[in-house]
């Protein structure tokens, strides 16, 4: 099959479009004929890109852990999915990803794509959607009527977090660079803070939850925004300072079939949509990674078929 692979630790310039052995489905797996895939800009630095679960070198490695495609083959233990089903979901961090014509995925990490949702939009949804869901509701405990800050609102994760928080009835304060303001408003944010122009604390006031997708100094300064009983939740690093009277949390997104199916339902009904900032053919994966690093909003998607 055609695939994009990286043979040694490096950056996106080291991605090669080439022939590779077709992925083999194991017990519990479905083989997916990939139509579209997506990725996280810094995933080539993640340990799972380079080693399997036992810590063994697994290069050359196929990136892109978000997939949308058609079930080509089902193995034992994959009840509920059939060849020909349109599916989307997350592939294992420690196995080959979806930047290829085929990928083997555990069936429990897939859900059926709702009618009316295209492959490219579906590929942009699983990682960002699950991360936003878990950050807001599982780790952040967000409820209707609460105030939430979403740092990095125009990013892959941020675009979903703004919409999910708004859909849940929260008051949403989005942050980012000034160019992100229009998109944040379009996605339903009630307010926007330009991090390069406005002082954070006076612009935000006190909130119940800060959901951080940027990290660094901003994460350290954000503890101060959280009111009593609130939470500071980050996907970039453990918060160095916990809010006074509140909680601090860092988490790694987990595959979750029920949450994935709920995201599919919300996307199918139009309540949320993955923001596809750009689409590149699979052969141009290196350009796609570079484009994302230049500030394309939302997700950059690889079109495979
Ligand atoms: N823990 C987990 O499970 C998990 C899951 C998914 C992602 N992540 C991590 O979370 C981070 C975000 O992922 P993502 O896919 O959402 O990335 P992304 O699409 O690049 O989103 C990040 C957003 O933050 C903005 N931003 C970054 N630095 C900024 C700054 N200094 N000032 C203002 N805005 C800034 C970016 O704007 P520009 O593009 O204009 O810079 C972009 O809109 C990455 O580090 C990723 O590895 C972790």
mmCIF file of C-alpha atoms and ligand atoms in Angstrom:
data_model
loop_
_atom_site.group_PDB
_atom_site.id
_atom_site.type_symbol
_atom_site.label_atom_id
_atom_site.label_comp_id
_atom_site.label_asym_id
_atom_site.label_seq_id
_atom_site.Cartn_x
_atom_site.Cartn_y
_atom_site.Cartn_z
ATOM 1 C CA UNK A 1 0.000 0.000 0.000
ATOM 2 C CA UNK A 2 1.024 3.652 -0.294
ATOM 3 C CA UNK A 3 1.857 5.233 3.066
ATOM 4 C CA UNK A 4 3.665 8.140 4.633
ATOM 5 C CA UNK A 5 6.459 6.984 6.929
ATOM 6 C CA UNK A 6 9.228 8.438 9.041
ATOM 7 C CA UNK A 7 12.351 6.286 9.351
ATOM 8 C CA UNK A 8 14.330 8.121 12.026
ATOM 9 C CA UNK A 9 13.576 10.653 14.768
ATOM 10 C CA UNK A 10 13.176 14.026 13.122
ATOM 11 C CA UNK A 11 10.558 16.465 11.957
ATOM 12 C CA UNK A 12 8.033 16.626 9.129
ATOM 13 C CA UNK A 13 10.762 17.128 6.509
ATOM 14 C CA UNK A 14 11.699 13.494 7.180
ATOM 15 C CA UNK A 15 8.249 12.152 6.204
ATOM 16 C CA UNK A 16 8.444 9.988 3.074
ATOM 17 C CA UNK A 17 5.572 8.946 0.770
ATOM 18 C CA UNK A 18 6.392 5.378 -0.282
ATOM 19 C CA UNK A 19 5.285 1.764 -0.568
ATOM 20 C CA UNK A 20 4.846 -0.034 2.744
ATOM 21 C CA UNK A 21 3.538 -3.440 3.812
ATOM 22 C CA UNK A 22 -0.247 -3.377 4.209
ATOM 23 C CA UNK A 23 -1.316 -3.126 7.874
ATOM 24 C CA UNK A 24 -2.351 -6.468 9.373
ATOM 25 C CA UNK A 25 -5.519 -6.629 11.469
ATOM 26 C CA UNK A 26 -5.294 -8.691 14.690
ATOM 27 C CA UNK A 27 -7.985 -10.098 16.971
ATOM 28 C CA UNK A 28 -10.389 -7.327 17.920
ATOM 29 C CA UNK A 29 -9.269 -5.195 14.975
ATOM 30 C CA UNK A 30 -10.949 -3.849 11.914
ATOM 31 C CA UNK A 31 -8.952 -3.116 8.766
ATOM 32 C CA UNK A 32 -10.035 0.310 7.550
ATOM 33 C CA UNK A 33 -9.656 1.474 3.954
ATOM 34 C CA UNK A 34 -8.577 5.019 4.754
ATOM 35 C CA UNK A 35 -10.325 7.910 2.978
ATOM 36 C CA UNK A 36 -9.060 10.734 5.191
ATOM 37 C CA UNK A 37 -6.688 11.067 8.143
ATOM 38 C CA UNK A 38 -5.539 13.765 10.495
ATOM 39 C CA UNK A 39 -2.691 14.367 12.927
ATOM 40 C CA UNK A 40 -1.435 16.497 15.812
ATOM 41 C CA UNK A 41 1.324 18.940 14.808
ATOM 42 C CA UNK A 42 3.853 17.735 17.418
ATOM 43 C CA UNK A 43 3.067 13.990 17.369
ATOM 44 C CA UNK A 44 6.420 13.105 15.758
ATOM 45 C CA UNK A 45 7.978 13.915 19.148
ATOM 46 C CA UNK A 46 5.676 11.551 21.086
ATOM 47 C CA UNK A 47 7.287 8.361 22.461
ATOM 48 C CA UNK A 48 4.514 6.217 20.923
ATOM 49 C CA UNK A 49 5.649 7.298 17.455
ATOM 50 C CA UNK A 50 8.945 5.506 18.014
ATOM 51 C CA UNK A 51 8.358 2.500 20.265
ATOM 52 C CA UNK A 52 5.665 -0.143 20.697
ATOM 53 C CA UNK A 53 4.003 -0.858 24.037
ATOM 54 C CA UNK A 54 6.918 -3.064 25.072
ATOM 55 C CA UNK A 55 9.364 -0.235 24.398
ATOM 56 C CA UNK A 56 10.773 -1.842 21.232
ATOM 57 C CA UNK A 57 11.829 0.370 18.332
ATOM 58 C CA UNK A 58 8.998 0.385 15.796
ATOM 59 C CA UNK A 59 10.433 2.691 13.096
ATOM 60 C CA UNK A 60 9.622 3.230 10.295
ATOM 61 C CA UNK A 61 6.461 4.665 11.736
ATOM 62 C CA UNK A 62 3.245 5.815 10.014
ATOM 63 C CA UNK A 63 1.840 8.995 11.667
ATOM 64 C CA UNK A 64 -1.728 10.306 11.867
ATOM 65 C CA UNK A 65 -3.908 8.758 14.562
ATOM 66 C CA UNK A 66 -7.270 10.051 13.376
ATOM 67 C CA UNK A 67 -8.980 8.043 10.672
ATOM 68 C CA UNK A 68 -12.129 8.118 8.588
ATOM 69 C CA UNK A 69 -12.804 5.407 6.043
ATOM 70 C CA UNK A 70 -14.626 2.234 5.139
ATOM 71 C CA UNK A 71 -14.391 -1.130 6.923
ATOM 72 C CA UNK A 72 -12.500 -3.467 4.588
ATOM 73 C CA UNK A 73 -12.139 -6.486 6.873
ATOM 74 C CA UNK A 74 -13.349 -7.510 10.326
ATOM 75 C CA UNK A 75 -11.539 -9.913 12.653
ATOM 76 C CA UNK A 76 -12.817 -11.965 15.581
ATOM 77 C CA UNK A 77 -14.202 -9.803 18.398
ATOM 78 C CA UNK A 78 -15.447 -6.862 16.335
ATOM 79 C CA UNK A 79 -19.195 -7.284 16.823
ATOM 80 C CA UNK A 80 -21.307 -4.472 15.425
ATOM 81 C CA UNK A 81 -19.103 -3.478 12.504
ATOM 82 C CA UNK A 82 -19.366 -4.898 8.987
ATOM 83 C CA UNK A 83 -17.399 -4.556 5.751
ATOM 84 C CA UNK A 84 -18.609 -1.456 3.928
ATOM 85 C CA UNK A 85 -19.487 0.538 7.085
ATOM 86 C CA UNK A 86 -18.278 4.158 7.089
ATOM 87 C CA UNK A 87 -16.318 4.621 10.317
ATOM 88 C CA UNK A 88 -14.092 7.106 12.106
ATOM 89 C CA UNK A 89 -11.993 7.030 15.264
ATOM 90 C CA UNK A 90 -8.620 6.985 16.956
ATOM 91 C CA UNK A 91 -5.790 4.618 16.122
ATOM 92 C CA UNK A 92 -3.393 3.319 18.772
ATOM 93 C CA UNK A 93 -0.499 5.714 19.584
ATOM 94 C CA UNK A 94 1.935 2.770 19.642
ATOM 95 C CA UNK A 95 0.937 1.253 16.285
ATOM 96 C CA UNK A 96 1.038 2.528 12.732
ATOM 97 C CA UNK A 97 -1.340 5.416 12.115
ATOM 98 C CA UNK A 98 -3.723 6.367 9.342
ATOM 99 C CA UNK A 99 -1.495 8.263 6.903
ATOM 100 C CA UNK A 100 -1.771 5.275 4.584
ATOM 101 C CA UNK A 101 -4.208 3.478 2.308
ATOM 102 C CA UNK A 102 -5.110 1.009 5.090
ATOM 103 C CA UNK A 103 -4.863 0.971 8.869
ATOM 104 C CA UNK A 104 -5.681 -1.688 11.473
ATOM 105 C CA UNK A 105 -7.709 -0.260 14.364
ATOM 106 C CA UNK A 106 -9.280 -1.820 17.443
ATOM 107 C CA UNK A 107 -13.013 -1.943 16.703
ATOM 108 C CA UNK A 108 -13.835 -0.416 20.097
ATOM 109 C CA UNK A 109 -12.018 2.763 19.047
ATOM 110 C CA UNK A 110 -14.278 3.315 16.028
ATOM 111 C CA UNK A 111 -17.819 4.607 15.562
ATOM 112 C CA UNK A 112 -20.068 4.836 12.533
ATOM 113 C CA UNK A 113 -19.945 8.156 10.644
ATOM 114 C CA UNK A 114 -23.392 9.750 10.664
ATOM 115 C CA UNK A 115 -25.173 10.291 7.346
ATOM 116 C CA UNK A 116 -24.335 13.638 5.816
ATOM 117 C CA UNK A 117 -20.866 13.882 7.386
ATOM 118 C CA UNK A 118 -17.994 13.609 4.908
ATOM 119 C CA UNK A 119 -14.775 11.650 5.455
ATOM 120 C CA UNK A 120 -12.629 14.776 5.763
ATOM 121 C CA UNK A 121 -14.738 16.314 8.497
ATOM 122 C CA UNK A 122 -15.033 12.956 10.260
ATOM 123 C CA UNK A 123 -11.232 12.555 10.270
ATOM 124 C CA UNK A 124 -10.889 15.943 11.974
ATOM 125 C CA UNK A 125 -13.210 15.004 14.812
ATOM 126 C CA UNK A 126 -11.998 12.073 16.958
ATOM 127 C CA UNK A 127 -8.848 13.271 18.720
ATOM 128 C CA UNK A 128 -9.870 16.905 19.054
ATOM 129 C CA UNK A 129 -13.426 15.972 20.000
ATOM 130 C CA UNK A 130 -12.493 13.370 22.609
ATOM 131 C CA UNK A 131 -9.805 15.592 24.099
ATOM 132 C CA UNK A 132 -12.187 18.535 24.365
ATOM 133 C CA UNK A 133 -14.956 16.343 25.801
ATOM 134 C CA UNK A 134 -12.736 14.771 28.440
ATOM 135 C CA UNK A 135 -11.103 18.089 29.341
ATOM 136 C CA UNK A 136 -14.378 19.932 29.781
ATOM 137 C CA UNK A 137 -16.682 17.311 31.262
ATOM 138 C CA UNK A 138 -14.627 14.408 32.674
ATOM 139 C CA UNK A 139 -11.677 16.299 34.170
ATOM 140 C CA UNK A 140 -13.204 19.781 34.311
ATOM 141 C CA UNK A 141 -16.698 18.833 35.540
ATOM 142 C CA UNK A 142 -18.219 21.656 33.442
ATOM 143 C CA UNK A 143 -21.953 22.274 33.926
ATOM 144 C CA UNK A 144 -24.555 24.555 32.373
ATOM 145 C CA UNK A 145 -24.346 28.125 33.630
ATOM 146 C CA UNK A 146 -20.652 27.961 34.504
ATOM 147 C CA UNK A 147 -17.941 30.199 33.048
ATOM 148 C CA UNK A 148 -15.121 28.553 31.115
ATOM 149 C CA UNK A 149 -11.973 29.837 29.430
ATOM 150 C CA UNK A 150 -10.729 27.903 26.384
ATOM 151 C CA UNK A 151 -7.091 28.779 25.696
ATOM 152 C CA UNK A 152 -6.159 28.231 22.032
ATOM 153 C CA UNK A 153 -9.748 28.454 20.798
ATOM 154 C CA UNK A 154 -8.881 28.380 17.071
ATOM 155 C CA UNK A 155 -6.823 25.189 17.333
ATOM 156 C CA UNK A 156 -7.875 21.636 16.568
ATOM 157 C CA UNK A 157 -8.869 20.947 20.175
ATOM 158 C CA UNK A 158 -9.956 24.501 20.952
ATOM 159 C CA UNK A 159 -12.498 24.710 18.119
ATOM 160 C CA UNK A 160 -14.286 21.632 19.460
ATOM 161 C CA UNK A 161 -13.984 22.754 23.082
ATOM 162 C CA UNK A 162 -15.651 26.110 22.360
ATOM 163 C CA UNK A 163 -18.573 24.403 20.629
ATOM 164 C CA UNK A 164 -19.025 21.621 23.196
ATOM 165 C CA UNK A 165 -18.890 24.062 26.102
ATOM 166 C CA UNK A 166 -21.400 26.358 24.433
ATOM 167 C CA UNK A 167 -23.668 23.418 23.590
ATOM 168 C CA UNK A 168 -23.541 22.378 27.262
ATOM 169 C CA UNK A 169 -24.853 25.794 28.296
ATOM 170 C CA UNK A 170 -21.626 27.324 29.608
ATOM 171 C CA UNK A 171 -20.492 30.943 29.206
ATOM 172 C CA UNK A 172 -17.445 30.587 26.938
ATOM 173 C CA UNK A 173 -14.454 32.935 26.935
ATOM 174 C CA UNK A 174 -12.122 32.034 24.063
ATOM 175 C CA UNK A 175 -8.466 33.069 23.877
ATOM 176 C CA UNK A 176 -5.751 33.055 21.234
ATOM 177 C CA UNK A 177 -3.988 35.362 18.818
ATOM 178 C CA UNK A 178 -6.054 38.243 17.447
ATOM 179 C CA UNK A 179 -6.620 36.450 14.120
ATOM 180 C CA UNK A 180 -8.590 33.747 16.005
ATOM 181 C CA UNK A 181 -11.314 36.143 17.193
ATOM 182 C CA UNK A 182 -13.692 35.815 14.227
ATOM 183 C CA UNK A 183 -13.577 32.019 14.216
ATOM 184 C CA UNK A 184 -14.135 31.856 17.980
ATOM 185 C CA UNK A 185 -17.246 34.024 17.629
ATOM 186 C CA UNK A 186 -18.503 31.910 14.733
ATOM 187 C CA UNK A 187 -18.120 28.778 16.880
ATOM 188 C CA UNK A 188 -20.208 30.300 19.657
ATOM 189 C CA UNK A 189 -17.776 31.948 22.083
ATOM 190 C CA UNK A 190 -19.397 34.721 24.115
ATOM 191 C CA UNK A 191 -16.149 36.660 24.484
ATOM 192 C CA UNK A 192 -12.609 36.630 23.085
ATOM 193 C CA UNK A 193 -9.320 37.633 24.695
ATOM 194 C CA UNK A 194 -6.384 38.467 22.418
ATOM 195 C CA UNK A 195 -3.465 37.000 24.376
ATOM 196 C CA UNK A 196 -0.958 39.188 22.521
ATOM 197 C CA UNK A 197 -2.800 42.438 23.283
ATOM 198 C CA UNK A 198 -4.916 42.150 26.425
ATOM 199 C CA UNK A 199 -3.909 41.500 30.041
ATOM 200 C CA UNK A 200 -5.439 38.153 30.977
ATOM 201 C CA UNK A 201 -6.867 38.589 34.465
ATOM 202 C CA UNK A 202 -8.786 41.869 33.918
ATOM 203 C CA UNK A 203 -10.182 40.600 30.597
ATOM 204 C CA UNK A 204 -11.342 37.237 31.948
ATOM 205 C CA UNK A 205 -12.283 37.845 35.577
ATOM 206 C CA UNK A 206 -13.006 34.693 37.585
ATOM 207 C CA UNK A 207 -14.148 31.424 35.992
ATOM 208 C CA UNK A 208 -15.151 27.904 37.018
ATOM 209 C CA UNK A 209 -12.867 26.179 34.521
ATOM 210 C CA UNK A 210 -9.798 26.992 32.463
ATOM 211 C CA UNK A 211 -9.193 24.487 29.651
ATOM 212 C CA UNK A 212 -5.660 25.019 28.364
ATOM 213 C CA UNK A 213 -4.333 23.851 24.981
ATOM 214 C CA UNK A 214 -1.359 26.276 24.801
ATOM 215 C CA UNK A 215 0.742 25.676 27.941
ATOM 216 C CA UNK A 216 3.957 27.416 28.966
ATOM 217 C CA UNK A 217 3.784 30.683 30.836
ATOM 218 C CA UNK A 218 0.057 31.030 30.067
ATOM 219 C CA UNK A 219 -0.676 27.811 31.965
ATOM 220 C CA UNK A 220 1.231 29.083 35.007
ATOM 221 C CA UNK A 221 -0.660 32.406 34.930
ATOM 222 C CA UNK A 222 -4.056 30.740 34.535
ATOM 223 C CA UNK A 223 -4.366 29.314 38.061
ATOM 224 C CA UNK A 224 -5.171 32.836 39.149
ATOM 225 C CA UNK A 225 -8.345 32.887 36.987
ATOM 226 C CA UNK A 226 -10.019 29.939 38.719
ATOM 227 C CA UNK A 227 -12.561 30.618 41.448
ATOM 228 C CA UNK A 228 -13.182 28.490 44.563
ATOM 229 C CA UNK A 229 -14.168 24.899 43.686
ATOM 230 C CA UNK A 230 -13.100 25.406 40.081
ATOM 231 C CA UNK A 231 -10.482 23.650 37.957
ATOM 232 C CA UNK A 232 -7.480 24.310 35.736
ATOM 233 C CA UNK A 233 -7.243 21.486 33.190
ATOM 234 C CA UNK A 234 -4.401 21.262 30.688
ATOM 235 C CA UNK A 235 -3.558 18.935 27.819
ATOM 236 C CA UNK A 236 -0.040 20.340 27.407
ATOM 237 C CA UNK A 237 1.656 19.754 30.784
ATOM 238 C CA UNK A 238 0.838 19.392 34.478
ATOM 239 C CA UNK A 239 -0.071 22.897 35.728
ATOM 240 C CA UNK A 240 2.897 24.184 37.766
ATOM 241 C CA UNK A 241 0.581 26.165 40.051
ATOM 242 C CA UNK A 242 -2.763 24.862 41.380
ATOM 243 C CA UNK A 243 -5.652 27.322 41.763
ATOM 244 C CA UNK A 244 -6.221 28.481 45.352
ATOM 245 C CA UNK A 245 -9.271 26.543 46.536
ATOM 246 C CA UNK A 246 -9.527 24.674 43.218
ATOM 247 C CA UNK A 247 -8.099 21.687 41.351
ATOM 248 C CA UNK A 248 -5.378 21.319 38.749
ATOM 249 C CA UNK A 249 -5.293 18.446 36.257
ATOM 250 C CA UNK A 250 -3.302 17.237 33.267
ATOM 251 C CA UNK A 251 -4.488 14.268 31.235
ATOM 252 C CA UNK A 252 -3.788 12.268 28.083
ATOM 253 C CA UNK A 253 -6.881 11.650 25.972
ATOM 254 C CA UNK A 254 -8.266 8.123 26.093
ATOM 255 C CA UNK A 255 -10.218 6.323 23.398
ATOM 256 C CA UNK A 256 -13.849 6.051 24.523
ATOM 257 C CA UNK A 257 -16.503 4.432 22.395
ATOM 258 C CA UNK A 258 -19.485 6.012 24.135
ATOM 259 C CA UNK A 259 -18.037 9.530 23.900
ATOM 260 C CA UNK A 260 -17.065 8.945 20.255
ATOM 261 C CA UNK A 261 -20.612 7.866 19.423
ATOM 262 C CA UNK A 262 -21.965 10.955 21.201
ATOM 263 C CA UNK A 263 -19.592 13.179 19.192
ATOM 264 C CA UNK A 264 -20.853 11.473 16.022
ATOM 265 C CA UNK A 265 -24.432 12.185 17.073
ATOM 266 C CA UNK A 266 -23.657 15.854 17.782
ATOM 267 C CA UNK A 267 -21.782 16.240 14.483
ATOM 268 C CA UNK A 268 -24.567 14.454 12.587
ATOM 269 C CA UNK A 269 -27.179 16.808 14.031
ATOM 270 C CA UNK A 270 -25.042 19.860 13.233
ATOM 271 C CA UNK A 271 -24.651 20.790 16.928
ATOM 272 C CA UNK A 272 -20.853 20.702 16.533
ATOM 273 C CA UNK A 273 -18.552 20.529 13.547
ATOM 274 C CA UNK A 274 -14.868 19.811 13.218
ATOM 275 C CA UNK A 275 -13.146 22.806 11.658
ATOM 276 C CA UNK A 276 -11.115 21.615 8.657
ATOM 277 C CA UNK A 277 -8.576 24.377 8.033
ATOM 278 C CA UNK A 278 -6.914 22.731 5.030
ATOM 279 C CA UNK A 279 -6.853 19.455 3.094
ATOM 280 C CA UNK A 280 -3.725 18.017 1.476
ATOM 281 C CA UNK A 281 -3.299 14.833 -0.550
ATOM 282 C CA UNK A 282 -1.593 11.985 1.316
ATOM 283 C CA UNK A 283 1.524 12.329 -0.845
ATOM 284 C CA UNK A 284 1.936 15.878 0.504
ATOM 285 C CA UNK A 285 1.866 14.973 4.195
ATOM 286 C CA UNK A 286 5.109 16.870 4.872
ATOM 287 C CA UNK A 287 3.505 20.027 3.463
ATOM 288 C CA UNK A 288 0.405 19.383 5.571
ATOM 289 C CA UNK A 289 2.453 19.181 8.807
ATOM 290 C CA UNK A 290 4.322 22.364 7.804
ATOM 291 C CA UNK A 291 1.051 24.171 7.023
ATOM 292 C CA UNK A 292 -0.354 23.307 10.443
ATOM 293 C CA UNK A 293 2.757 24.705 12.103
ATOM 294 C CA UNK A 294 2.234 27.967 10.228
ATOM 295 C CA UNK A 295 -1.025 28.596 12.042
ATOM 296 C CA UNK A 296 -3.824 27.015 9.961
ATOM 297 C CA UNK A 297 -6.880 27.045 12.258
ATOM 298 C CA UNK A 298 -8.656 23.829 13.281
ATOM 299 C CA UNK A 299 -7.374 20.571 11.851
ATOM 300 C CA UNK A 300 -5.347 19.880 8.724
ATOM 301 C CA UNK A 301 -6.599 16.750 6.977
ATOM 302 C CA UNK A 302 -4.878 14.298 4.626
ATOM 303 C CA UNK A 303 -7.061 13.154 1.762
ATOM 304 C CA UNK A 304 -6.220 9.541 0.971
ATOM 305 C CA UNK A 305 -8.877 8.556 -1.621
HETATM 306 N N1 LIG B 1 -2.894 15.537 26.379
HETATM 307 C C1 LIG B 1 -3.568 15.134 25.321
HETATM 308 O O1 LIG B 1 -4.252 14.119 25.325
HETATM 309 C C2 LIG B 1 -3.516 15.948 24.044
HETATM 310 C C3 LIG B 1 -4.448 15.718 23.031
HETATM 311 C C4 LIG B 1 -4.400 16.524 21.890
HETATM 312 C C5 LIG B 1 -3.423 17.514 21.780
HETATM 313 N N2 LIG B 1 -2.531 17.661 22.793
HETATM 314 C C6 LIG B 1 -1.527 18.737 22.747
HETATM 315 O O2 LIG B 1 -2.240 19.946 22.933
HETATM 316 C C7 LIG B 1 -1.652 20.970 22.171
HETATM 317 C C8 LIG B 1 -2.693 21.576 21.244
HETATM 318 O O3 LIG B 1 -3.078 20.603 20.289
HETATM 319 P P1 LIG B 1 -3.978 21.028 19.057
HETATM 320 O O4 LIG B 1 -4.043 19.856 18.157
HETATM 321 O O5 LIG B 1 -5.222 21.656 19.532
HETATM 322 O O6 LIG B 1 -3.002 22.125 18.400
HETATM 323 P P2 LIG B 1 -3.318 23.391 17.494
HETATM 324 O O7 LIG B 1 -4.361 23.058 16.490
HETATM 325 O O8 LIG B 1 -1.995 23.897 17.003
HETATM 326 O O9 LIG B 1 -3.958 24.448 18.511
HETATM 327 C C9 LIG B 1 -3.244 25.294 19.365
HETATM 328 C C10 LIG B 1 -3.884 26.683 19.281
HETATM 329 O O10 LIG B 1 -3.265 27.523 20.252
HETATM 330 C C11 LIG B 1 -2.795 28.709 19.621
HETATM 331 N N3 LIG B 1 -1.576 29.173 20.271
HETATM 332 C C12 LIG B 1 -0.430 28.488 20.453
HETATM 333 N N4 LIG B 1 0.478 29.251 21.092
HETATM 334 C C13 LIG B 1 -0.119 30.459 21.297
HETATM 335 C C14 LIG B 1 0.293 31.654 21.914
HETATM 336 N N5 LIG B 1 1.524 31.779 22.440
HETATM 337 N N6 LIG B 1 -0.572 32.687 21.960
HETATM 338 C C15 LIG B 1 -1.813 32.578 21.435
HETATM 339 N N7 LIG B 1 -2.275 31.454 20.824
HETATM 340 C C16 LIG B 1 -1.426 30.411 20.764
HETATM 341 C C17 LIG B 1 -2.511 28.296 18.191
HETATM 342 O O11 LIG B 1 -2.515 29.421 17.350
HETATM 343 P P3 LIG B 1 -1.442 29.504 16.143
HETATM 344 O O12 LIG B 1 -1.703 28.309 15.271
HETATM 345 O O13 LIG B 1 -1.786 30.797 15.518
HETATM 346 O O14 LIG B 1 -0.085 29.447 16.796
HETATM 347 C C18 LIG B 1 -3.674 27.339 17.928
HETATM 348 O O15 LIG B 1 -4.835 28.041 17.538
HETATM 349 C C19 LIG B 1 -0.450 20.330 21.451
HETATM 350 O O16 LIG B 1 0.677 20.551 22.243
HETATM 351 C C20 LIG B 1 -0.806 18.854 21.429
HETATM 352 O O17 LIG B 1 0.314 18.011 21.395
HETATM 353 C C21 LIG B 1 -2.547 16.917 23.913
#
